[in-house]
JSON list of C-alpha atoms in Angstrom, two decimals:
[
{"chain": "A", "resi": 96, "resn": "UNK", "atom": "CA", "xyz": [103.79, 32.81, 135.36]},
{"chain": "A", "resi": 97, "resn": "UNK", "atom": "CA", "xyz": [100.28, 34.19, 137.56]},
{"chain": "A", "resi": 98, "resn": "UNK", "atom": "CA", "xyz": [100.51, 36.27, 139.79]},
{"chain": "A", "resi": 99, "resn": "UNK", "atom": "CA", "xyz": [99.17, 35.17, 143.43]},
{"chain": "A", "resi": 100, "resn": "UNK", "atom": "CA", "xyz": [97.15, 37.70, 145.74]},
{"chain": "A", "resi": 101, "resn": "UNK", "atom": "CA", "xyz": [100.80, 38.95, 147.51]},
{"chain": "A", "resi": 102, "resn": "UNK", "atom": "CA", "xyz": [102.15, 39.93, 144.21]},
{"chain": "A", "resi": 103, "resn": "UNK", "atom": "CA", "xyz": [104.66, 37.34, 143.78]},
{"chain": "A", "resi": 104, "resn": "UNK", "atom": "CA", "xyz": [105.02, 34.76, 141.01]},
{"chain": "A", "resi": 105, "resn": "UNK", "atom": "CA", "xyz": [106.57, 31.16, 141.57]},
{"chain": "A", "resi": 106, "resn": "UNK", "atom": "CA", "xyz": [106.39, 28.18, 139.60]},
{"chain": "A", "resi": 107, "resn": "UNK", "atom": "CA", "xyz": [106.72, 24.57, 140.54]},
{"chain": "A", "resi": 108, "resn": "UNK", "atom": "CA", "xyz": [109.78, 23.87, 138.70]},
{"chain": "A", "resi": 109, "resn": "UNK", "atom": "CA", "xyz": [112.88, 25.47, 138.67]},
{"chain": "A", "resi": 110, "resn": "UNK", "atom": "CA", "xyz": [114.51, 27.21, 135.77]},
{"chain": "A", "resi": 111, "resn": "UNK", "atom": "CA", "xyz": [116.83, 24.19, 135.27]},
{"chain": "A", "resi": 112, "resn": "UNK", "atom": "CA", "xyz": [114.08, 21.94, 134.49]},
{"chain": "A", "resi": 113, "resn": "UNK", "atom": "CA", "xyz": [112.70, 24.66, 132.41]},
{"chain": "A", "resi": 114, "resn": "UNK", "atom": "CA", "xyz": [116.08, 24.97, 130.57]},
{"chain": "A", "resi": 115, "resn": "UNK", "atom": "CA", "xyz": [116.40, 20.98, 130.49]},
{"chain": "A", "resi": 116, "resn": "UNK", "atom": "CA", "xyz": [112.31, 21.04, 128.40]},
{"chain": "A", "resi": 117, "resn": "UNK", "atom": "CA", "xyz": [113.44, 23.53, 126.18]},
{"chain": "A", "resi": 118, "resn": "UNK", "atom": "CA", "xyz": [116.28, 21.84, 125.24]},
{"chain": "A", "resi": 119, "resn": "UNK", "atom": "CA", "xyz": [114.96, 18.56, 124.70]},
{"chain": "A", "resi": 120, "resn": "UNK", "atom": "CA", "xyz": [112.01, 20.24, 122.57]},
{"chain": "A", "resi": 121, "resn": "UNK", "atom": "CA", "xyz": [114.26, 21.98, 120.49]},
{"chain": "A", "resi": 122, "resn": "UNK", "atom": "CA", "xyz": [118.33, 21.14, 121.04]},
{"chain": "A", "resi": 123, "resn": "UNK", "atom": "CA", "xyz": [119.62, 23.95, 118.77]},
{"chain": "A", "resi": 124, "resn": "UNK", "atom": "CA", "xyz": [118.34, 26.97, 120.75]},
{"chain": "A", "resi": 125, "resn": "UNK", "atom": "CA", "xyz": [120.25, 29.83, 120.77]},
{"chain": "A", "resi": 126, "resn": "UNK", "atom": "CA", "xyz": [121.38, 31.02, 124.63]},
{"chain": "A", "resi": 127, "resn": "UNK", "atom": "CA", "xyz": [119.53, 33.94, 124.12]},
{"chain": "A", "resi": 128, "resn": "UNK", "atom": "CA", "xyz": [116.30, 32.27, 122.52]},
{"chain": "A", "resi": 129, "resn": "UNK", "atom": "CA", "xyz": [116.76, 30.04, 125.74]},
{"chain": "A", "resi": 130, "resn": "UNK", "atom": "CA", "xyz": [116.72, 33.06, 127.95]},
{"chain": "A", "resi": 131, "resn": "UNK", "atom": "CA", "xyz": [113.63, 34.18, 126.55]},
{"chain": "A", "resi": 132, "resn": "UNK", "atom": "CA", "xyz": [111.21, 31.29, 126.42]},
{"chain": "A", "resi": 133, "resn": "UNK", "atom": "CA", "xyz": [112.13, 30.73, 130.28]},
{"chain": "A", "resi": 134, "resn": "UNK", "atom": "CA", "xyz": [111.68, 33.96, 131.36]},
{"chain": "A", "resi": 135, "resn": "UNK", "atom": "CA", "xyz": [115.68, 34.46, 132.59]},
{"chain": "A", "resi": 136, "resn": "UNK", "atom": "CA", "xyz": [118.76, 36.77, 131.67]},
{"chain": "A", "resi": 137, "resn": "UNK", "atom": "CA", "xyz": [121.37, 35.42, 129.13]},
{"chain": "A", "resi": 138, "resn": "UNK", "atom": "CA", "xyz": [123.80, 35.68, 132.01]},
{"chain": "A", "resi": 139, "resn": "UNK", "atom": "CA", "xyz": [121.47, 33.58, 134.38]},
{"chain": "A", "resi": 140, "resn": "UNK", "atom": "CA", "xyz": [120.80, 30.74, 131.21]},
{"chain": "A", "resi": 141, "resn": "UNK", "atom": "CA", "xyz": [124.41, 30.52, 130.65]},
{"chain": "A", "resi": 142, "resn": "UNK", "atom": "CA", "xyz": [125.22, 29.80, 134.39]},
{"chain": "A", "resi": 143, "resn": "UNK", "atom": "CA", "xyz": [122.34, 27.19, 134.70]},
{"chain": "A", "resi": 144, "resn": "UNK", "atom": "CA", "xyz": [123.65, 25.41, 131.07]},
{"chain": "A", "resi": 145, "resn": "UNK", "atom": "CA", "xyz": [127.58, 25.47, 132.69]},
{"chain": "A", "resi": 146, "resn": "UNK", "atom": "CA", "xyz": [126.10, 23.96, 135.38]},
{"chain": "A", "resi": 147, "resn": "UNK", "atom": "CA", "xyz": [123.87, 21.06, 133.66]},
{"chain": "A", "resi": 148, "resn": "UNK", "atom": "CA", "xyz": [126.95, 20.52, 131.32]},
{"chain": "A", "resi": 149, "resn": "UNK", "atom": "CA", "xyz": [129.19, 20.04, 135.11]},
{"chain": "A", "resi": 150, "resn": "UNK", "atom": "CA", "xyz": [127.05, 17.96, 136.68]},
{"chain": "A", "resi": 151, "resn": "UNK", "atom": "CA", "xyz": [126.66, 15.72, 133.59]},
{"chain": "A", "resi": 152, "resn": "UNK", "atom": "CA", "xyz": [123.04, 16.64, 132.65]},
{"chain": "A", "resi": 153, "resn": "UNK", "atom": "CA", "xyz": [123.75, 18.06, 129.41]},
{"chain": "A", "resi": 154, "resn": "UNK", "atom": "CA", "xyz": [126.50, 17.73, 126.87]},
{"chain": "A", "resi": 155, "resn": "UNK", "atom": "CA", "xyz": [127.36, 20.83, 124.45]},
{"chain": "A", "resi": 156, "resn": "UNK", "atom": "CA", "xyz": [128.29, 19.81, 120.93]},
{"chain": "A", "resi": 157, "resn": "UNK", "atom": "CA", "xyz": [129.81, 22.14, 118.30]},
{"chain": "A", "resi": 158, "resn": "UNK", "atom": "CA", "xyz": [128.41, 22.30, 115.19]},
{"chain": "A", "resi": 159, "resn": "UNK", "atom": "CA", "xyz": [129.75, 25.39, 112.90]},
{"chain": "A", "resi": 160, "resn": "UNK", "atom": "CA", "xyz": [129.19, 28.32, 114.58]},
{"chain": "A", "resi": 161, "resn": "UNK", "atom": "CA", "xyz": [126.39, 26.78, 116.78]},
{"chain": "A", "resi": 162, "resn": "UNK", "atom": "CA", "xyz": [125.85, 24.63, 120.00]},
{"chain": "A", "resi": 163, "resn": "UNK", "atom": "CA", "xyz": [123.50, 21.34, 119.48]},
{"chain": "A", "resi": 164, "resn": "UNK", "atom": "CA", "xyz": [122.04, 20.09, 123.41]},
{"chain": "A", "resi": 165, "resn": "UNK", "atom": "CA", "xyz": [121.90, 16.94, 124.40]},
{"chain": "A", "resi": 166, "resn": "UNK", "atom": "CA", "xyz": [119.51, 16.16, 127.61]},
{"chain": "A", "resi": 167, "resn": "UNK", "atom": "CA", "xyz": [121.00, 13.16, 129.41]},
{"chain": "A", "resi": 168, "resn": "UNK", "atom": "CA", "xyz": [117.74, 11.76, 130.13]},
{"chain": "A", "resi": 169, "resn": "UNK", "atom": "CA", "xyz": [118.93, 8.64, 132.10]},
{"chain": "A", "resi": 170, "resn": "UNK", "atom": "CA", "xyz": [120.40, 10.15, 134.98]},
{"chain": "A", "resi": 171, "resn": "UNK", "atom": "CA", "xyz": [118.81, 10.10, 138.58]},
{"chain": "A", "resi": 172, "resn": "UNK", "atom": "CA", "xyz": [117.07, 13.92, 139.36]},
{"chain": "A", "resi": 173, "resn": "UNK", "atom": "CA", "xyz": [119.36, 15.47, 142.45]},
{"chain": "A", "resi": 174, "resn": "UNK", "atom": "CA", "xyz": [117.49, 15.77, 145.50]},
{"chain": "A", "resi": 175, "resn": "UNK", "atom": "CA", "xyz": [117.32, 13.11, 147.75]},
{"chain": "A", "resi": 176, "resn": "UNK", "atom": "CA", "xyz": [113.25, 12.79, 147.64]},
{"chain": "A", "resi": 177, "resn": "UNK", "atom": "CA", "xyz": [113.24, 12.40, 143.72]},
{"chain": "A", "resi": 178, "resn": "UNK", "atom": "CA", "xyz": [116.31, 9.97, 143.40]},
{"chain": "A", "resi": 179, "resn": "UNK", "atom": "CA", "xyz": [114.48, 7.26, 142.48]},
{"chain": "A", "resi": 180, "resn": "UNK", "atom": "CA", "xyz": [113.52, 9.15, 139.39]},
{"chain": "A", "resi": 181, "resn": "UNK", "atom": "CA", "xyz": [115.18, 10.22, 135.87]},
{"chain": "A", "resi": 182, "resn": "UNK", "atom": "CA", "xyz": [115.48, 13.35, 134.46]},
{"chain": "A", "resi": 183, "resn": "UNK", "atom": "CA", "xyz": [113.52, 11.52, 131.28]},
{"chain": "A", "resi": 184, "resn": "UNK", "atom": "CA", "xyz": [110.90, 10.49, 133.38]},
{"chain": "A", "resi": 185, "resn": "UNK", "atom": "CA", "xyz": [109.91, 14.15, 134.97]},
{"chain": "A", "resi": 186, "resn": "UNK", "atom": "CA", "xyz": [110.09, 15.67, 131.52]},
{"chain": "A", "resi": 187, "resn": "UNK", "atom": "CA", "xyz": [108.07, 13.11, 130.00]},
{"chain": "A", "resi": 188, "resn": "UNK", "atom": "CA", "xyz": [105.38, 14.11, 132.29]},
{"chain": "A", "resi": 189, "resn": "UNK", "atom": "CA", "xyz": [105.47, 17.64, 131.67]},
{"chain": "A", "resi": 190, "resn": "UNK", "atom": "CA", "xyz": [106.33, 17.98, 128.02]},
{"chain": "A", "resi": 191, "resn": "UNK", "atom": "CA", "xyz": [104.25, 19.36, 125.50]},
{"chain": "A", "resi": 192, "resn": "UNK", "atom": "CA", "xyz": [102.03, 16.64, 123.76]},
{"chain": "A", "resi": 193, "resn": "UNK", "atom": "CA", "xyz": [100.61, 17.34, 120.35]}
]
């Protein structure tokens, strides 16, 4: 994040969509690994993940002692002005290309 001239930082996504890119780059991150490449307490990741997984955005899967993410890329984004959209379709605009 930059800094603006006030000293404040803000980005143009929230940290749900920054949890939702993470996980669909890499679907095996640890909560804490999570945490850190967005910038956000473990406490803070874990309530936006319960909160993907309630609203149907993301679906936890156990595997061993692990969780494995899966993005549910088809569904509408929430607010009204970006219905008409997917989740797949705002982060394959802002995903890392190689």
């Amino acid at each position: 994040m930059t800094e603006n001239n006030r000293g404040t930082t803000w980005t143009f996504l929230t940290n749900h969509a920054h949890v939702l890119l993470c996980l669909v780059g890499d679907p095996e991150l640890r909560l804490r690994d999570l945490a850190e490449r967005v910038g956000i307490t473990e406490r803070a990741t874990q309530r936006i993940v319960a909160e993907l997984a309630d609203g149907g955005y993301l679906e936890r899967t156990r595997v061993g002692r692990r969780n494995v993410y899966t993005v549910h890329l088809g569904l509408p984004l929430r607010h009204p002005l970006e219905r008409a959209h997917t989740v797949g379709e705002l982060l394959r605009h802002i995903a890392p290309t190689e």
